Amino acid sequence: MRVILDADEVKTIVERMAIDLYLHVPAVENLVFIGIQSRGDKLAERLRILLHAKMQRDGIAGQLPLGILNVNFYRDDLGKNYDSPNVKAINIDFDITNKHVILIDDVFYTGRTVRAALDAIFTQGRPSKISMLTLVKRPGRELPVLPEFVGLDVAAQDNEYIKVKLKEVEGIDEVSIHPR
């Protein structure tokens, strides 16, 4: 195992990504955040707080709603468990129609999670645009999707996987590469 981002570096990257969103997305007041469980939703909350603070300082109105997706029910490459009564696939309690959705995940790899998330999002309405944001992007894309906002591009090998730890889940912010 080797650590590629420590807590300070994760914090710096998330702050930079919030600024990138603010500077490169027109009409930030029309944004909604959708985080993919189990760490994309935590990153989405951090970004939402940072971006909302920047908007308030600059006198821009907007709520920046946050929804959460569990895409396992929409994956084409994982087994489905519809019998679990405690799992809710979609927790989006706002209208996404004509909104700019920022879809957030911790690691972008094959694109299959994004494909599943898009399926889930379109069951909720028709956004005007969907942009993907990821903390870490690595080689291995299998589908024609790419994130627009990337915190760190990592040259991981096929026999390695990326592990993101967040203080909200594991009590520490850290990104590391592990052998499979």
mmCIF file of C-alpha atoms in Angstrom:
data_model
loop_
_atom_site.group_PDB
_atom_site.id
_atom_site.type_symbol
_atom_site.label_atom_id
_atom_site.label_comp_id
_atom_site.label_asym_id
_atom_site.label_seq_id
_atom_site.Cartn_x
_atom_site.Cartn_y
_atom_site.Cartn_z
ATOM 1 C CA MET A 1 0.000 0.000 0.000
ATOM 2 C CA ARG A 2 1.176 3.519 -0.703
ATOM 3 C CA VAL A 3 -0.516 6.750 0.350
ATOM 4 C CA ILE A 4 -0.889 9.194 -2.529
ATOM 5 C CA LEU A 5 -2.938 11.886 -0.723
ATOM 6 C CA ASP A 6 -2.896 12.740 2.959
ATOM 7 C CA ALA A 7 -5.574 14.693 4.838
ATOM 8 C CA ASP A 8 -4.153 18.121 3.992
ATOM 9 C CA GLU A 9 -3.862 17.231 0.305
ATOM 10 C CA VAL A 10 -7.440 15.896 0.188
ATOM 11 C CA LYS A 11 -8.656 19.126 1.813
ATOM 12 C CA THR A 12 -6.708 21.266 -0.680
ATOM 13 C CA ILE A 13 -8.040 19.314 -3.670
ATOM 14 C CA VAL A 14 -11.654 19.510 -2.487
ATOM 15 C CA GLU A 15 -11.308 23.266 -1.930
ATOM 16 C CA ARG A 16 -9.772 23.675 -5.396
ATOM 17 C CA MET A 17 -12.596 21.680 -6.959
ATOM 18 C CA ALA A 18 -15.182 23.919 -5.291
ATOM 19 C CA ILE A 19 -13.435 26.956 -6.771
ATOM 20 C CA ASP A 20 -13.275 25.249 -10.198
ATOM 21 C CA LEU A 21 -17.029 24.650 -10.051
ATOM 22 C CA TYR A 22 -17.660 28.257 -9.075
ATOM 23 C CA LEU A 23 -15.446 29.636 -11.848
ATOM 24 C CA HIS A 24 -16.360 27.257 -14.670
ATOM 25 C CA VAL A 25 -20.070 26.562 -14.240
ATOM 26 C CA PRO A 26 -22.387 29.292 -15.460
ATOM 27 C CA ALA A 27 -25.442 29.936 -13.291
ATOM 28 C CA VAL A 28 -24.181 28.244 -10.116
ATOM 29 C CA GLU A 29 -27.539 29.076 -8.551
ATOM 30 C CA ASN A 30 -29.079 26.442 -10.879
ATOM 31 C CA LEU A 31 -26.801 23.645 -9.600
ATOM 32 C CA VAL A 32 -27.876 20.548 -7.736
ATOM 33 C CA PHE A 33 -25.475 18.007 -6.274
ATOM 34 C CA ILE A 34 -25.961 14.257 -6.457
ATOM 35 C CA GLY A 35 -23.431 12.161 -4.578
ATOM 36 C CA ILE A 36 -22.883 8.477 -5.179
ATOM 37 C CA GLN A 37 -22.751 6.424 -1.978
ATOM 38 C CA SER A 38 -20.700 5.724 0.007
ATOM 39 C CA ARG A 39 -18.101 8.440 -0.365
ATOM 40 C CA GLY A 40 -19.295 10.540 -3.287
ATOM 41 C CA ASP A 41 -22.160 11.736 -1.123
ATOM 42 C CA LYS A 42 -19.710 12.854 1.590
ATOM 43 C CA LEU A 43 -17.584 14.701 -0.965
ATOM 44 C CA ALA A 44 -20.735 16.271 -2.407
ATOM 45 C CA GLU A 45 -21.666 17.624 1.029
ATOM 46 C CA ARG A 46 -18.193 19.124 1.503
ATOM 47 C CA LEU A 47 -18.273 20.737 -1.944
ATOM 48 C CA ARG A 48 -21.795 22.022 -1.421
ATOM 49 C CA ILE A 49 -20.820 23.729 1.841
ATOM 50 C CA LEU A 50 -17.712 25.329 0.291
ATOM 51 C CA LEU A 51 -19.518 26.482 -2.847
ATOM 52 C CA HIS A 52 -22.522 27.811 -0.920
ATOM 53 C CA ALA A 53 -20.211 29.871 1.320
ATOM 54 C CA LYS A 54 -18.514 31.351 -1.771
ATOM 55 C CA MET A 55 -21.891 32.158 -3.333
ATOM 56 C CA GLN A 56 -23.074 33.897 -0.153
ATOM 57 C CA ARG A 57 -19.884 35.970 0.037
ATOM 58 C CA ASP A 58 -20.500 37.076 -3.546
ATOM 59 C CA GLY A 59 -24.220 37.765 -2.997
ATOM 60 C CA ILE A 60 -25.485 34.934 -5.231
ATOM 61 C CA ALA A 61 -28.740 33.300 -4.176
ATOM 62 C CA GLY A 62 -29.191 29.564 -4.412
ATOM 63 C CA GLN A 63 -29.730 26.531 -2.221
ATOM 64 C CA LEU A 64 -27.518 23.861 -3.868
ATOM 65 C CA PRO A 65 -29.697 20.861 -3.004
ATOM 66 C CA LEU A 66 -27.995 17.530 -2.339
ATOM 67 C CA GLY A 67 -29.308 14.135 -3.385
ATOM 68 C CA ILE A 68 -27.806 10.709 -2.769
ATOM 69 C CA LEU A 69 -27.690 7.681 -5.057
ATOM 70 C CA ASN A 70 -26.990 4.061 -4.286
ATOM 71 C CA VAL A 71 -26.303 2.869 -7.821
ATOM 72 C CA ASN A 72 -26.041 -0.838 -6.989
ATOM 73 C CA PHE A 73 -29.652 -1.330 -8.124
ATOM 74 C CA TYR A 74 -28.765 0.174 -11.519
ATOM 75 C CA ARG A 75 -25.442 -1.597 -12.179
ATOM 76 C CA ASP A 76 -25.233 -4.046 -15.047
ATOM 77 C CA ASP A 77 -22.168 -5.818 -13.636
ATOM 78 C CA LEU A 78 -23.175 -6.502 -10.006
ATOM 79 C CA GLY A 79 -25.753 -8.765 -8.426
ATOM 80 C CA LYS A 80 -28.989 -7.094 -7.434
ATOM 81 C CA ASN A 81 -30.424 -7.284 -3.918
ATOM 82 C CA TYR A 82 -33.932 -5.870 -4.048
ATOM 83 C CA ASP A 83 -34.954 -7.574 -0.801
ATOM 84 C CA SER A 84 -32.978 -5.288 1.503
ATOM 85 C CA PRO A 85 -35.575 -3.121 3.259
ATOM 86 C CA ASN A 86 -33.023 -0.640 4.633
ATOM 87 C CA VAL A 87 -31.477 0.344 1.313
ATOM 88 C CA LYS A 88 -32.946 3.236 -0.622
ATOM 89 C CA ALA A 89 -31.503 3.534 -4.110
ATOM 90 C CA ILE A 90 -32.482 7.167 -4.691
ATOM 91 C CA ASN A 91 -32.735 9.911 -2.094
ATOM 92 C CA ILE A 92 -33.458 13.007 -4.169
ATOM 93 C CA ASP A 93 -36.226 15.116 -2.642
ATOM 94 C CA PHE A 94 -36.068 18.018 -5.118
ATOM 95 C CA ASP A 95 -36.908 18.541 -8.768
ATOM 96 C CA ILE A 96 -33.931 18.039 -11.083
ATOM 97 C CA THR A 97 -35.776 19.064 -14.245
ATOM 98 C CA ASN A 98 -33.871 21.817 -16.076
ATOM 99 C CA LYS A 99 -31.182 21.840 -13.373
ATOM 100 C CA HIS A 100 -27.443 21.430 -13.856
ATOM 101 C CA VAL A 101 -26.600 18.242 -11.971
ATOM 102 C CA ILE A 102 -23.117 17.802 -10.579
ATOM 103 C CA LEU A 103 -22.681 14.049 -10.162
ATOM 104 C CA ILE A 104 -19.979 13.295 -7.593
ATOM 105 C CA ASP A 105 -18.022 10.127 -6.841
ATOM 106 C CA ASP A 106 -14.759 9.381 -5.093
ATOM 107 C CA VAL A 107 -13.026 7.310 -7.819
ATOM 108 C CA PHE A 108 -13.647 7.197 -11.561
ATOM 109 C CA TYR A 109 -12.513 3.911 -13.087
ATOM 110 C CA THR A 110 -14.496 2.041 -15.755
ATOM 111 C CA GLY A 111 -17.440 4.426 -16.111
ATOM 112 C CA ARG A 112 -19.974 1.770 -15.127
ATOM 113 C CA THR A 113 -20.900 3.555 -11.904
ATOM 114 C CA VAL A 114 -21.569 6.736 -13.886
ATOM 115 C CA ARG A 115 -23.705 4.833 -16.397
ATOM 116 C CA ALA A 116 -25.745 3.384 -13.532
ATOM 117 C CA ALA A 117 -26.059 6.828 -11.924
ATOM 118 C CA LEU A 118 -27.303 8.327 -15.199
ATOM 119 C CA ASP A 119 -29.985 5.632 -15.402
ATOM 120 C CA ALA A 120 -31.091 6.495 -11.866
ATOM 121 C CA ILE A 121 -31.015 10.261 -12.446
ATOM 122 C CA PHE A 122 -33.225 10.072 -15.512
ATOM 123 C CA THR A 123 -35.903 8.252 -13.497
ATOM 124 C CA GLN A 124 -36.190 11.489 -11.489
ATOM 125 C CA GLY A 125 -36.516 14.036 -14.296
ATOM 126 C CA ARG A 126 -34.632 15.602 -17.162
ATOM 127 C CA PRO A 127 -31.757 17.858 -16.119
ATOM 128 C CA SER A 128 -30.519 20.551 -18.491
ATOM 129 C CA LYS A 129 -26.964 19.228 -18.039
ATOM 130 C CA ILE A 130 -25.057 16.645 -16.036
ATOM 131 C CA SER A 131 -21.395 17.155 -15.151
ATOM 132 C CA MET A 132 -19.246 14.542 -13.456
ATOM 133 C CA LEU A 133 -16.826 15.376 -10.656
ATOM 134 C CA THR A 134 -14.452 12.866 -9.077
ATOM 135 C CA LEU A 135 -11.755 13.100 -6.468
ATOM 136 C CA VAL A 136 -9.541 10.525 -8.235
ATOM 137 C CA LYS A 137 -9.522 9.356 -11.866
ATOM 138 C CA ARG A 138 -7.567 6.302 -12.902
ATOM 139 C CA PRO A 139 -7.039 4.401 -16.179
ATOM 140 C CA GLY A 140 -9.426 1.616 -17.146
ATOM 141 C CA ARG A 141 -12.378 3.363 -18.783
ATOM 142 C CA GLU A 142 -14.743 0.933 -20.501
ATOM 143 C CA LEU A 143 -17.552 3.312 -21.461
ATOM 144 C CA PRO A 144 -17.523 6.617 -23.384
ATOM 145 C CA VAL A 145 -17.896 8.854 -20.319
ATOM 146 C CA LEU A 146 -15.338 11.058 -18.586
ATOM 147 C CA PRO A 147 -15.508 13.395 -15.590
ATOM 148 C CA GLU A 148 -15.289 17.118 -16.312
ATOM 149 C CA PHE A 149 -13.827 17.908 -12.901
ATOM 150 C CA VAL A 150 -10.978 15.738 -11.579
ATOM 151 C CA GLY A 151 -9.092 16.241 -8.332
ATOM 152 C CA LEU A 152 -6.177 13.938 -9.131
ATOM 153 C CA ASP A 153 -5.376 11.796 -12.158
ATOM 154 C CA VAL A 154 -3.569 8.666 -10.951
ATOM 155 C CA ALA A 155 -1.630 6.230 -13.151
ATOM 156 C CA ALA A 156 -2.680 3.074 -11.276
ATOM 157 C CA GLN A 157 -1.917 -0.307 -12.828
ATOM 158 C CA ASP A 158 -4.512 -2.976 -13.643
ATOM 159 C CA ASN A 159 -3.358 -5.014 -10.645
ATOM 160 C CA GLU A 160 -3.936 -2.101 -8.232
ATOM 161 C CA TYR A 161 -6.982 -0.452 -6.735
ATOM 162 C CA ILE A 162 -7.547 2.999 -5.254
ATOM 163 C CA LYS A 163 -8.887 3.281 -1.702
ATOM 164 C CA VAL A 164 -10.399 6.580 -0.595
ATOM 165 C CA LYS A 165 -10.900 7.085 3.116
ATOM 166 C CA LEU A 166 -12.953 10.025 4.351
ATOM 167 C CA LYS A 167 -13.228 11.254 7.912
ATOM 168 C CA GLU A 168 -17.032 11.006 7.752
ATOM 169 C CA VAL A 169 -16.743 7.248 7.087
ATOM 170 C CA GLU A 170 -13.347 6.006 8.322
ATOM 171 C CA GLY A 171 -12.311 8.894 10.579
ATOM 172 C CA ILE A 172 -9.428 9.985 8.331
ATOM 173 C CA ASP A 173 -8.957 11.632 4.939
ATOM 174 C CA GLU A 174 -6.545 9.624 2.826
ATOM 175 C CA VAL A 175 -6.173 8.176 -0.659
ATOM 176 C CA SER A 176 -3.976 5.157 -1.198
ATOM 177 C CA ILE A 177 -3.086 2.577 -3.862
ATOM 178 C CA HIS A 178 -3.225 -1.117 -2.951
ATOM 179 C CA PRO A 179 -2.294 -4.303 -4.778
ATOM 180 C CA ARG A 180 -5.254 -6.491 -5.811
#
